[in-house]
């Protein structure tokens, strides 16, 4: 994630955030610590990642996208993922309706007629060159908007971008005269966009980021600990994404058209297919907002106009298989992280496809009611999912633009970023109403160290001498199954139906292949996350606490795993301090 | 970070409990208590972490 060496001096920088997707890109900047996505000269904030050449004139964004119908052979789309890849390893599925990728000089390339002269030979452009040209358009657009030349940017990349892909992207940006301050990962940009809101509280939480785009879906589990982010697991899928939803609608309307016009399948003609796809996407977007949407295309096939409507329920029914694919993807990555759905505090829906209400609604069913699902359909204060990455990138850009390139390089080096993360929680023991010991977490599992956390705990009502017992702890999932209905009915007399307790062995932190995702066969089964007290680390006494007093407990863990416990009665001087050397 | 307030009370000190300076070490963290992972070099708290790491400063030195 290197920054280029010969960039401008920090004081001369004009820095923005860029997200560069296969389907769309965005540019964003920050004013007064607030990130804003910039609308380009066409008024678009989601700018299609497409270039098109007509009579030597270069078009990009929405205008280029429109040329997919009339000028597909000179339009290049869906190329971002080819950066830094061998020709043999690319998937050209999405390039059927535009310029096809080919191998030239050992790199993925496209042949385009980009010059005005009738007889000029077409150019063979490498994917890097295409990216450079496209990035240049983004930078120009941002520069015009800001009224000064953009020099630098933070760019988001998928979590599975390898070094070759990063290098190719950096080279493409450098050729566009853009200093890349840093490449940051997409899910982390989304988390940062949310955490930077003024009303956001700094909390330790497990966040799932579902990045649902046009040609791919990427999901990450992120441990957010004191504002430090650690990616615990990721999953990538190229089957369940926005295009698959377009396909469902394309098939639906093509069949309807066929019924009225036997023998004229609009999917069999490239131009009709392009029109079908374009309108299907519009209809899909309309169904995210309204419960009804129209679909109408002039001269869809053989000069025949076509117009129809669909309601959201019907759409959700025919798209069910795709929609449920997103559920499985999310469930699989949580499992991969060794966690349970109950461990997840927040789900951030990011990317254009995240506007789909049914996807967010399905997620609410997978998770506990206490899990926040951050999507427009479920949370009114959700940030536009199409803007999260660009905003996060812009925020990061504003945080680091004053640093020398060398400084950024050193701070992002593995020597600084690779640190121990505690496996178990560290906490203190309290007493429940029924008199049993209860684990109170202070430092959560997967917290990067050095770390320091403080809690305030009530003393016994009467006050007096108090025990501060510091222990390790971890969670397990307790499953409570109701007794089989028949048997329960037979016995039922007086006593509340005794629930049979089944304890799940899968503990968080394990490679928990046993932490089952209940398939709802027992509909009233109750699953809850419970803390279990582990090994004792230390005990301390706070004496003579006054009635109704509180005790402050601070735990500090250093990089070499030395634990320091500091505890005192709130409002008193002194207190106890002890160290456990690792 | 906002300090959490816990309402479930701490236990009373057991009869006869005694330790030097009222602190009794029992266990410790070992190598097995932690796993090496990469934190993402992103956000204001990371910058604070990097600053501490590069200048070998502790939290309390950083507070001053
Ligand atoms: N309001 C909406 N409702 C439903 N889908 C939408 C909406 N807006 C955009 N989309 C879909 O989101 C997808 C594009 O997502 P995004 O803009 O995040 O692209 P991307 O990250 O470049 O995609 P990728 O790299 O996966 O191809 C497209 O399939 C588009 O149709
Ligand atoms: Mg994307």
PDB file of C-alpha atoms in Angstrom, chain A residues 101 125 135 190 197 224 272 303 394 450 544 547 581:
ATOM      1  CA  UNK A 101     -10.645  -8.244 -23.638  1.00  0.00           C
ATOM      2  CA  UNK A 125      -4.979  -0.284 -25.114  1.00  0.00           C
ATOM      3  CA  UNK A 135      -9.141   7.959 -13.767  1.00  0.00           C
ATOM      4  CA  UNK A 190     -17.435   1.788   4.785  1.00  0.00           C
ATOM      5  CA  UNK A 197     -20.413  10.653  11.827  1.00  0.00           C
ATOM      6  CA  UNK A 224     -13.791  -2.735  15.652  1.00  0.00           C
ATOM      7  CA  UNK A 272     -32.105  -5.819 -28.168  1.00  0.00           C
ATOM      8  CA  UNK A 303     -39.095  -2.413 -34.385  1.00  0.00           C
ATOM      9  CA  UNK A 394     -12.182  10.953   1.369  1.00  0.00           C
ATOM     10  CA  UNK A 450      -1.558  -2.261  23.335  1.00  0.00           C
ATOM     11  CA  UNK A 544     -14.358   0.782  52.911  1.00  0.00           C
ATOM     12  CA  UNK A 547     -22.911   3.051  50.455  1.00  0.00           C
ATOM     13  CA  UNK A 581       4.276  -9.625  33.663  1.00  0.00           C
TER      14      UNK A 581
END
